C-alpha atoms as a printed R data frame, in Angstrom:
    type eleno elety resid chain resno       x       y      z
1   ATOM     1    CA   UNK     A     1   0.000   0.000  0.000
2   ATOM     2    CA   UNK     A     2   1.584   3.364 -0.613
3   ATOM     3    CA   UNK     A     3   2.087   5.501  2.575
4   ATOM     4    CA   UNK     A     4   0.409   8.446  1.085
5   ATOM     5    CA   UNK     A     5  -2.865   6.487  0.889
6   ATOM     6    CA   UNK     A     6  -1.925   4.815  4.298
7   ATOM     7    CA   UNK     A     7  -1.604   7.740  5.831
8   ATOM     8    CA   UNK     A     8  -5.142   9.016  4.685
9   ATOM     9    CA   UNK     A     9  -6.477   5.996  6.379
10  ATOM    10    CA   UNK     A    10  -5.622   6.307  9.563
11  ATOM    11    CA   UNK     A    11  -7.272   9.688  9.756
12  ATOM    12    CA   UNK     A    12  -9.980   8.171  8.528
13  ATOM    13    CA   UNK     A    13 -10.204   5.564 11.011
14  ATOM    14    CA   UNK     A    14  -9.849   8.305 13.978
15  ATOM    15    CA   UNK     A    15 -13.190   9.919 12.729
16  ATOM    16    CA   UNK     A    16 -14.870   6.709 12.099
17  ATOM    17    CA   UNK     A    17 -13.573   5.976 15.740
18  ATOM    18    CA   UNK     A    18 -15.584   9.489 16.850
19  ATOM    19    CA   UNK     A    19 -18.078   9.193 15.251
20  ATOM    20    CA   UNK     A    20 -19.336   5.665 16.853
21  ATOM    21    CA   UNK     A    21 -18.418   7.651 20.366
22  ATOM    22    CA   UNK     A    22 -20.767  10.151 19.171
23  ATOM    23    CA   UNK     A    23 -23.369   7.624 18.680
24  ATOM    24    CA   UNK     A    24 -22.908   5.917 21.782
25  ATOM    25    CA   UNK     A    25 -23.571   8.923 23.509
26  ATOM    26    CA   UNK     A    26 -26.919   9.228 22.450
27  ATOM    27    CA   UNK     A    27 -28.062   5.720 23.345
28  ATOM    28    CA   UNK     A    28 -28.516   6.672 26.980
29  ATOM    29    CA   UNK     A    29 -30.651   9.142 25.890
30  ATOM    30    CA   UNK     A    30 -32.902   6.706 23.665
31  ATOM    31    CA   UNK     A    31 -33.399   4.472 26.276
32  ATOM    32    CA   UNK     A    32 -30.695   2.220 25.380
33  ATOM    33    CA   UNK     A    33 -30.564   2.909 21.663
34  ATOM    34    CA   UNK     A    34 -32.626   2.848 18.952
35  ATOM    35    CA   UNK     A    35 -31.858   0.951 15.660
36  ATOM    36    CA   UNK     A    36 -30.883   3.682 13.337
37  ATOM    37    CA   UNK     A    37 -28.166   4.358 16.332
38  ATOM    38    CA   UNK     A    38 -27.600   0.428 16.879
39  ATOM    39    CA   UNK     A    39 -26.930   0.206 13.198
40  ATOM    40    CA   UNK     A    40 -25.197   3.245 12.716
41  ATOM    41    CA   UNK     A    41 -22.514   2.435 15.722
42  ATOM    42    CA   UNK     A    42 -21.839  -1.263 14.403
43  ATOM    43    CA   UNK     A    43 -21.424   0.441 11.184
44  ATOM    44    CA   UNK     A    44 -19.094   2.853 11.633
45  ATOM    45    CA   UNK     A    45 -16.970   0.737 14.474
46  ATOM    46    CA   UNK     A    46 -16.188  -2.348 12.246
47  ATOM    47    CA   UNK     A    47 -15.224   0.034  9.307
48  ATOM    48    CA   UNK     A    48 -12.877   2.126 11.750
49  ATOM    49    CA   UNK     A    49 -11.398  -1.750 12.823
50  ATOM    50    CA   UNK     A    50 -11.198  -2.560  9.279
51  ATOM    51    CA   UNK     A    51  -9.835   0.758  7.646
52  ATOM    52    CA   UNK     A    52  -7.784   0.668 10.383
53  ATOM    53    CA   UNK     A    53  -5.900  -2.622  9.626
54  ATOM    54    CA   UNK     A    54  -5.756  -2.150  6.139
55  ATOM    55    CA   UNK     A    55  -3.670   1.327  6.765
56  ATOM    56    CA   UNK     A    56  -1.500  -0.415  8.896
57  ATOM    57    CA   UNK     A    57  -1.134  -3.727  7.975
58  ATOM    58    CA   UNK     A    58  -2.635  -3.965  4.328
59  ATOM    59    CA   UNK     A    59  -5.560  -4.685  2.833
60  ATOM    60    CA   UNK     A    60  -5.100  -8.519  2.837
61  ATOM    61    CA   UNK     A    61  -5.075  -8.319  6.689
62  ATOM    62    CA   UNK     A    62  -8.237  -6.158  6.571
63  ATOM    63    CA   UNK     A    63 -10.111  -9.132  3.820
64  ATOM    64    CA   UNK     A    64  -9.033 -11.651  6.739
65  ATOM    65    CA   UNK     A    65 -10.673  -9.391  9.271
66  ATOM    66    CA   UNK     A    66 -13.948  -9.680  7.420
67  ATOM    67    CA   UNK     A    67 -13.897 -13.311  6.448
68  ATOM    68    CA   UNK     A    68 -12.272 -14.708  9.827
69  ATOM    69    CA   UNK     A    69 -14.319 -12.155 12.375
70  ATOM    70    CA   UNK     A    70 -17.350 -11.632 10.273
71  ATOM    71    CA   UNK     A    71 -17.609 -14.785  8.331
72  ATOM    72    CA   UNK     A    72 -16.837 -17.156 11.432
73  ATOM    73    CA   UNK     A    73 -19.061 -14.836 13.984
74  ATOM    74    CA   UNK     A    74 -21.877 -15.643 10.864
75  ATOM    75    CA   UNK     A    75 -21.800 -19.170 10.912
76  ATOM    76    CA   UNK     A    76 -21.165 -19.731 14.801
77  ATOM    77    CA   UNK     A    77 -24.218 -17.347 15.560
78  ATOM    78    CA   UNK     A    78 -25.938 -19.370 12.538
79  ATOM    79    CA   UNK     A    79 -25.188 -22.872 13.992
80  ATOM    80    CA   UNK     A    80 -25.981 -21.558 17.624
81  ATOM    81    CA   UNK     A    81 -29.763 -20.109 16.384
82  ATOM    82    CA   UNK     A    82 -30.098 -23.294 14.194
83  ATOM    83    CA   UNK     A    83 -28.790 -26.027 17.509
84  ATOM    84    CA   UNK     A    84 -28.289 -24.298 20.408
85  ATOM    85    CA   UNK     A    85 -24.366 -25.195 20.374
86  ATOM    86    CA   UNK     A    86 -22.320 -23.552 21.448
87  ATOM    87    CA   UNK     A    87 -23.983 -20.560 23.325
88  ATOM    88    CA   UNK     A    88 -27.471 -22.420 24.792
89  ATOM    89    CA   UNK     A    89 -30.917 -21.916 23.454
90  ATOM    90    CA   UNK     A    90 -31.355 -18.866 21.731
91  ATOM    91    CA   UNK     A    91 -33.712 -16.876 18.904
92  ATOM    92    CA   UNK     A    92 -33.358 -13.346 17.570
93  ATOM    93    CA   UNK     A    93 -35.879 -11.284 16.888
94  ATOM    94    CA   UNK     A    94 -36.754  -9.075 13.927
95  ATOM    95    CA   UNK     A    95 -35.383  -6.185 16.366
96  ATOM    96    CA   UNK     A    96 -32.059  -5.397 13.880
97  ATOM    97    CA   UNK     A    97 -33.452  -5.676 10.752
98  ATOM    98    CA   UNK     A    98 -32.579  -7.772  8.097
99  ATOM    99    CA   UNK     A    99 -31.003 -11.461  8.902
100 ATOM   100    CA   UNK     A   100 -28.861 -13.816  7.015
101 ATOM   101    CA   UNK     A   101 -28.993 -17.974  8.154
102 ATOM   102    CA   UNK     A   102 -31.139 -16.769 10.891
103 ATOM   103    CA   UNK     A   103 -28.622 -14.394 12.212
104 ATOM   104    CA   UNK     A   104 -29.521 -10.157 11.640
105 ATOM   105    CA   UNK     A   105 -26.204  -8.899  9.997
106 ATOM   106    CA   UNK     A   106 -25.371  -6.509 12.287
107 ATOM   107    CA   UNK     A   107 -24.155  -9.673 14.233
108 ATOM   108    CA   UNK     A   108 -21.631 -10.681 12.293
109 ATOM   109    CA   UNK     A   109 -20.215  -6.798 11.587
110 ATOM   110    CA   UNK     A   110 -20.496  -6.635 15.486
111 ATOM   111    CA   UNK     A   111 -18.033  -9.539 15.968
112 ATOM   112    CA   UNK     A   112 -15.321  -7.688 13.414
113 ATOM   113    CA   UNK     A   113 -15.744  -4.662 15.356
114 ATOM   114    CA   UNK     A   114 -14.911  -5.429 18.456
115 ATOM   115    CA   UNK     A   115 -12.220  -8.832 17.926
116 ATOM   116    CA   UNK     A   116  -9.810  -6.578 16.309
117 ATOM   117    CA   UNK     A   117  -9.414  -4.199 19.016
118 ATOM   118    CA   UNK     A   118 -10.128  -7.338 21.754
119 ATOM   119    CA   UNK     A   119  -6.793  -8.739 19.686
120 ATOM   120    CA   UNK     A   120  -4.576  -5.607 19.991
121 ATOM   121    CA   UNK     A   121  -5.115  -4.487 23.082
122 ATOM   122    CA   UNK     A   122  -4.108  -8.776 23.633
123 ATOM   123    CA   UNK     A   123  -0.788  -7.785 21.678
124 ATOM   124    CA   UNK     A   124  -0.005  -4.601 23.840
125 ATOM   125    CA   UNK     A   125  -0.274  -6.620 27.334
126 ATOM   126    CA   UNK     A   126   1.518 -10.159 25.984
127 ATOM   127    CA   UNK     A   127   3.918  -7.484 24.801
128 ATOM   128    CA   UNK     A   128   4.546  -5.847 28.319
129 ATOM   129    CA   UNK     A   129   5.007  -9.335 29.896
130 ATOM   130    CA   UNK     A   130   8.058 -10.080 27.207
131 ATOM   131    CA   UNK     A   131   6.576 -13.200 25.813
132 ATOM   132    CA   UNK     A   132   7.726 -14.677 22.594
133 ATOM   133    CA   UNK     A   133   7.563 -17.383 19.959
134 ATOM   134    CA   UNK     A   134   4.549 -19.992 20.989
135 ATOM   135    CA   UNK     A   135   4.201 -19.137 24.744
136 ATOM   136    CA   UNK     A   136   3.006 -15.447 23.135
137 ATOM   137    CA   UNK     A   137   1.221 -17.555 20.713
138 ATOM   138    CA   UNK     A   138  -1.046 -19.370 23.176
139 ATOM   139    CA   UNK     A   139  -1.244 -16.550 26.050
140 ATOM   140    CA   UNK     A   140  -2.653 -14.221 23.010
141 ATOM   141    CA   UNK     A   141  -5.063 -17.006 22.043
142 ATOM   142    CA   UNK     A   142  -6.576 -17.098 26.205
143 ATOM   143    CA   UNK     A   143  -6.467 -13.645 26.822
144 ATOM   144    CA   UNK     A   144  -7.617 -12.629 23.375
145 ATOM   145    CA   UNK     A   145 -10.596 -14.711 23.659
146 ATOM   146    CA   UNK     A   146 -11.346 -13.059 27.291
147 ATOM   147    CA   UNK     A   147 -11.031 -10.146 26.097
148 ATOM   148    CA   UNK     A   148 -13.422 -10.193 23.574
149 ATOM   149    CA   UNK     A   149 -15.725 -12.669 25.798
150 ATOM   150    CA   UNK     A   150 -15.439  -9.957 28.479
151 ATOM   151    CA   UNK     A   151 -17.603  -7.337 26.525
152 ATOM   152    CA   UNK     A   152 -20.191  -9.186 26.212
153 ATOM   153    CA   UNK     A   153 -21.115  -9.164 29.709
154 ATOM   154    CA   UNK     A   154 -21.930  -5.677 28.912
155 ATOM   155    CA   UNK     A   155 -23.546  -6.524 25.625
156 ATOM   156    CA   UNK     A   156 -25.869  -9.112 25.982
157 ATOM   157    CA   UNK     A   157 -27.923  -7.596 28.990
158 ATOM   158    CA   UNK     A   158 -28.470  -4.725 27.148
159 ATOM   159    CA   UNK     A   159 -29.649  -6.322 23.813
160 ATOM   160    CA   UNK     A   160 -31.814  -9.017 25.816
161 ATOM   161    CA   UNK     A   161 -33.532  -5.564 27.365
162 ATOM   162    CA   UNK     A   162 -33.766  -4.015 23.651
163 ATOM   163    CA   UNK     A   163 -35.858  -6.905 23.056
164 ATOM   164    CA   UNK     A   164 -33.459  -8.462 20.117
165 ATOM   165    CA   UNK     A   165 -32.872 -12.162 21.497
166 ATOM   166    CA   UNK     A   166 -34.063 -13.963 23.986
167 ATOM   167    CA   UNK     A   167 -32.493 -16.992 25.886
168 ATOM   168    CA   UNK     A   168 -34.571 -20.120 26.663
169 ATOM   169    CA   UNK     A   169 -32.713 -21.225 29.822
170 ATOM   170    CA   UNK     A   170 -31.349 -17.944 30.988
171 ATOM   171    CA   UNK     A   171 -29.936 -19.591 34.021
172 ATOM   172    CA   UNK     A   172 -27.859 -20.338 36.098
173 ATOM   173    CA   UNK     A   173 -26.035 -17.033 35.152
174 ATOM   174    CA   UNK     A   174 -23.166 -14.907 36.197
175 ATOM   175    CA   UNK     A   175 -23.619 -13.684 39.557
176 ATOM   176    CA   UNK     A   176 -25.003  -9.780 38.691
177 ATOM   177    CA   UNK     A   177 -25.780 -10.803 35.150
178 ATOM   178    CA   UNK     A   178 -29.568 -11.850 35.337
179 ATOM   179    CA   UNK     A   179 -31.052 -13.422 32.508
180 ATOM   180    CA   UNK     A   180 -27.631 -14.251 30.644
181 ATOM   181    CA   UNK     A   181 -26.634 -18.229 30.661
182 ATOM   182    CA   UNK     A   182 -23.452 -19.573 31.676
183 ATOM   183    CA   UNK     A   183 -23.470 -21.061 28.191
184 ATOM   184    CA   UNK     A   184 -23.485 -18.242 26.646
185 ATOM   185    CA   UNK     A   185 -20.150 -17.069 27.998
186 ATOM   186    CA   UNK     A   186 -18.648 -20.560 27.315
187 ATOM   187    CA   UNK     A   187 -19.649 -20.511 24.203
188 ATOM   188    CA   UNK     A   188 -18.150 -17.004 23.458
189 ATOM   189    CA   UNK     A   189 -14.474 -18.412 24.959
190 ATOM   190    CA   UNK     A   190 -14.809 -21.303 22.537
191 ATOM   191    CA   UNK     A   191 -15.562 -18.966 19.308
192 ATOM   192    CA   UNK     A   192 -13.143 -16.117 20.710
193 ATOM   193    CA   UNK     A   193 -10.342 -18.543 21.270
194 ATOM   194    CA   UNK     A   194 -10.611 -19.982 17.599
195 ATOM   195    CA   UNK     A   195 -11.268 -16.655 16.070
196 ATOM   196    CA   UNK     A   196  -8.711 -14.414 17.744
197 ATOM   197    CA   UNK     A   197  -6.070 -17.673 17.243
198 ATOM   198    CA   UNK     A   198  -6.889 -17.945 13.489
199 ATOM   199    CA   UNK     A   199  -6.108 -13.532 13.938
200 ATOM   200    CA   UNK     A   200  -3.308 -13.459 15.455
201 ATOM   201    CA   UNK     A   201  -1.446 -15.810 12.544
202 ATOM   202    CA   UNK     A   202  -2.975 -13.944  9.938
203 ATOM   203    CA   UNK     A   203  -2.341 -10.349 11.082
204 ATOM   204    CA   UNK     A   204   1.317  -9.600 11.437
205 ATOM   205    CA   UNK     A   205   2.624  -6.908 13.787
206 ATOM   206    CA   UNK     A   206   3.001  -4.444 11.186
207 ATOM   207    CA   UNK     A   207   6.135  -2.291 10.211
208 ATOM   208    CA   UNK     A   208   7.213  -0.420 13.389
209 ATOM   209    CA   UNK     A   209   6.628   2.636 12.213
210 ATOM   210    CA   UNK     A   210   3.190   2.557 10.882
211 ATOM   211    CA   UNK     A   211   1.581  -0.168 13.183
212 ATOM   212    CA   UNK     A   212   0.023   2.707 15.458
213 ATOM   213    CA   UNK     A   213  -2.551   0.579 16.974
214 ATOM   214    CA   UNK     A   214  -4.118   3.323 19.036
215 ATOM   215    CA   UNK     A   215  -7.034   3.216 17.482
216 ATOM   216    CA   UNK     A   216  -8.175  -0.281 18.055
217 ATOM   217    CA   UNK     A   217  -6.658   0.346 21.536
218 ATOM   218    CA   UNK     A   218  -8.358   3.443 22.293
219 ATOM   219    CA   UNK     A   219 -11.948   1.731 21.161
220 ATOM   220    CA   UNK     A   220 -11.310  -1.063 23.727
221 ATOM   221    CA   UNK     A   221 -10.852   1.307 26.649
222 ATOM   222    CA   UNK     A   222 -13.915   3.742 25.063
223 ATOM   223    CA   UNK     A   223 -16.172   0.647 24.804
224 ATOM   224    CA   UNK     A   224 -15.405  -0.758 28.778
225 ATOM   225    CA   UNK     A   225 -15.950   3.012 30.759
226 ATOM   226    CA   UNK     A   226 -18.362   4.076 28.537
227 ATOM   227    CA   UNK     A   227 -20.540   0.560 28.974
228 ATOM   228    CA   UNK     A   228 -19.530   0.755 33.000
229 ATOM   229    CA   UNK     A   229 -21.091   4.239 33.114
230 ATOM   230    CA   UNK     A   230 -24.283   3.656 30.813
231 ATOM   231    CA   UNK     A   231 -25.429   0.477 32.969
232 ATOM   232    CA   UNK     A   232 -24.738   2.106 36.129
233 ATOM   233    CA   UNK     A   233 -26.448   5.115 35.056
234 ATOM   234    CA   UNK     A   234 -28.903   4.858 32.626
235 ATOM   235    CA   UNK     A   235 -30.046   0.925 31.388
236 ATOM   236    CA   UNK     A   236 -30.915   0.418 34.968
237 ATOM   237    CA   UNK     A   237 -28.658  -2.574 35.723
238 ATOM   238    CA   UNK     A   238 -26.151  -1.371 38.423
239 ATOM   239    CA   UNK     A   239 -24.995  -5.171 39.202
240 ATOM   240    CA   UNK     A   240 -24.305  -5.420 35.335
241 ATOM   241    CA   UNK     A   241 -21.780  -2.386 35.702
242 ATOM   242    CA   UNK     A   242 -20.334  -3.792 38.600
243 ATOM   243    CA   UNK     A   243 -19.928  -7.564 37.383
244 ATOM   244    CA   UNK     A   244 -18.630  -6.340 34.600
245 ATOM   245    CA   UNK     A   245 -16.318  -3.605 35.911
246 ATOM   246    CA   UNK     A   246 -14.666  -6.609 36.974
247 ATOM   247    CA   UNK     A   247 -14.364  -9.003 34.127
248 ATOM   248    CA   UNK     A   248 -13.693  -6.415 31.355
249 ATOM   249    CA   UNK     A   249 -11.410  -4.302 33.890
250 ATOM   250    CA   UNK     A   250  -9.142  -7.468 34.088
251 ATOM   251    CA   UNK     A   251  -7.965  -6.626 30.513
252 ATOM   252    CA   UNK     A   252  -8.979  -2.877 30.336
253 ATOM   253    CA   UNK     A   253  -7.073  -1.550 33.655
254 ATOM   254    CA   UNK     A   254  -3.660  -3.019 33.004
255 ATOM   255    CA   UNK     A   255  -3.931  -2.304 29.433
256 ATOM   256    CA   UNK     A   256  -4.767   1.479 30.599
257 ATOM   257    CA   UNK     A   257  -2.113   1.803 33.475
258 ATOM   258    CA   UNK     A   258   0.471   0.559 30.137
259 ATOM   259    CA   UNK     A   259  -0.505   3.012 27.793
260 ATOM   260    CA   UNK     A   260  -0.610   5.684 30.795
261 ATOM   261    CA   UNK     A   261   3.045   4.972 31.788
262 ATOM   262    CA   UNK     A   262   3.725   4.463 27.338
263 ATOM   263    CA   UNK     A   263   2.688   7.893 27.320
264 ATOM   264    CA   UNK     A   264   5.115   9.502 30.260
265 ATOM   265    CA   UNK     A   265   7.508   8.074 29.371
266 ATOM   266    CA   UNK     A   266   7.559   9.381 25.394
267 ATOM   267    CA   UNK     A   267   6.504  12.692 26.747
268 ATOM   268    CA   UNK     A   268  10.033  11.935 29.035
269 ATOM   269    CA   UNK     A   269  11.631  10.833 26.378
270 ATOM   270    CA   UNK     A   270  11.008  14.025 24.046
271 ATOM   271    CA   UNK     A   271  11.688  16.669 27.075
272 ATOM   272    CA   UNK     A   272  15.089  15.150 27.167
């Protein structure tokens, strides 16, 4: 890819980026969200992810994005609707508009908007504890998956409220997350764990210079204090916010406590 057009992307990516923070913003103030919002901040998130990878890694890396993230989050979510493996007993509703196998789109674009970032923040943390060859390999594959597993204990309660699935054995459940199977988690480790693997070989680290992964970085924090704040304040499930406060903020506090002490000491760095 030529830098000049790389370099356009990025830019890109950082309003795409603000823009879905824009939108977010509003679903408090909707109730939770409406779909024009819902679709909107799927939208623009999973094109931020993908423009994203393609500036700094190429466009191959961003094809795999879609095909691995949105093509494997398709047919998992199609096989769970159609058997109940591996997430439990589930069945959308007509709540997001237009489905594919069973499964509304948005689903799929949901799972390349958020396993991207759920991957490099993954990268940034392995990074900081010095791991290498197939011991980074595997610890990327775990945490990656919880990572990614993590936000949905934020995402399902609030969908389940909207009204656009429903579970047929909602328990037992995480303690604090009513109405959200165990399975359901388990099954999100098992699809994470395959899907952020299969990632992690296909997307390099980038060149040095232009794998800025801020972006995808900055989205993961964004997506855990905004989704802390909104169920504490405004969906009406405090316990939510507080259960998971502490799953996501496993991932999210040491990867913000990194990038706080990244940033002193380049500010250091360029005083000197």
């Amino acid at each position: 890819m030529k830098t000049s057009l790389r370099h356009h992307l990025i830019p890109v990516a950082w309003v795409l980026l603000a823009a879905t923070i824009g939108v977010q913003i509003a679903f408090p103030l909707t109730g939770g969200g409406t779909l024009p919002l819902t679709v909107a901040s799927v939208l623009l998130l999973a094109s931020a992810s993908v423009l994203h990878l393609a500036a700094t890694r190429g466009f191959g890396t961003a094809i795999a994005l879609v095909v691995i993230a949105g093509g494997g989050g398709l047919v998992a979510e199609a096989i769970g609707v159609s058997t109940g493996f591996p997430f439990g007993t589930y069945a959308y509703t007509d709540g997001l508009g237009l489905k594919l196998l069973g499964v509304p789109v948005l689903v799929p674009l949901a799972w390349i908007m958020m396993s991207w970032p759920a991957l490099a923040v993954t990268r940034r943390l392995v990074g900081a504890m010095r791991l290498s060859g197939t011991r980074a390999r595997v610890v990327t594959a775990f945490l990656g998956a919880y990572a990614l597993t993590a936000w949905d204990v934020f995402l399902d309660p609030q969908m389940v409220d909207q009204g656009h699935w429903t579970w047929q054995f909602p328990t037992p459940s995480l303690p604090g997350v009513d109405d959200i199977p165990l399975t359901n988690f388990a099954g999100w480790l098992l699809v994470s764990f395959l899907m952020i693997a299969l990632l992690d070989r296909v997307i390099g680290a980038g060149d040095t210079a232009d794998a800025d992964d801020s972006v995808p970085v900055t989205a993961y924090l964004w997506t855990y204090f905004s989704s802390v704040m909104a169920h504490a304040m405004f969906f009406g499930r405090p316990t939510v916010a507080l259960a998971g406060a502490v799953v996501m903020g496993v991932v999210a506090i040491p990867l913000l406590v990194l990038e706080v002490r990244s940033l002193r000491y380049r500010r250091h760095g360029a005083s000197v």
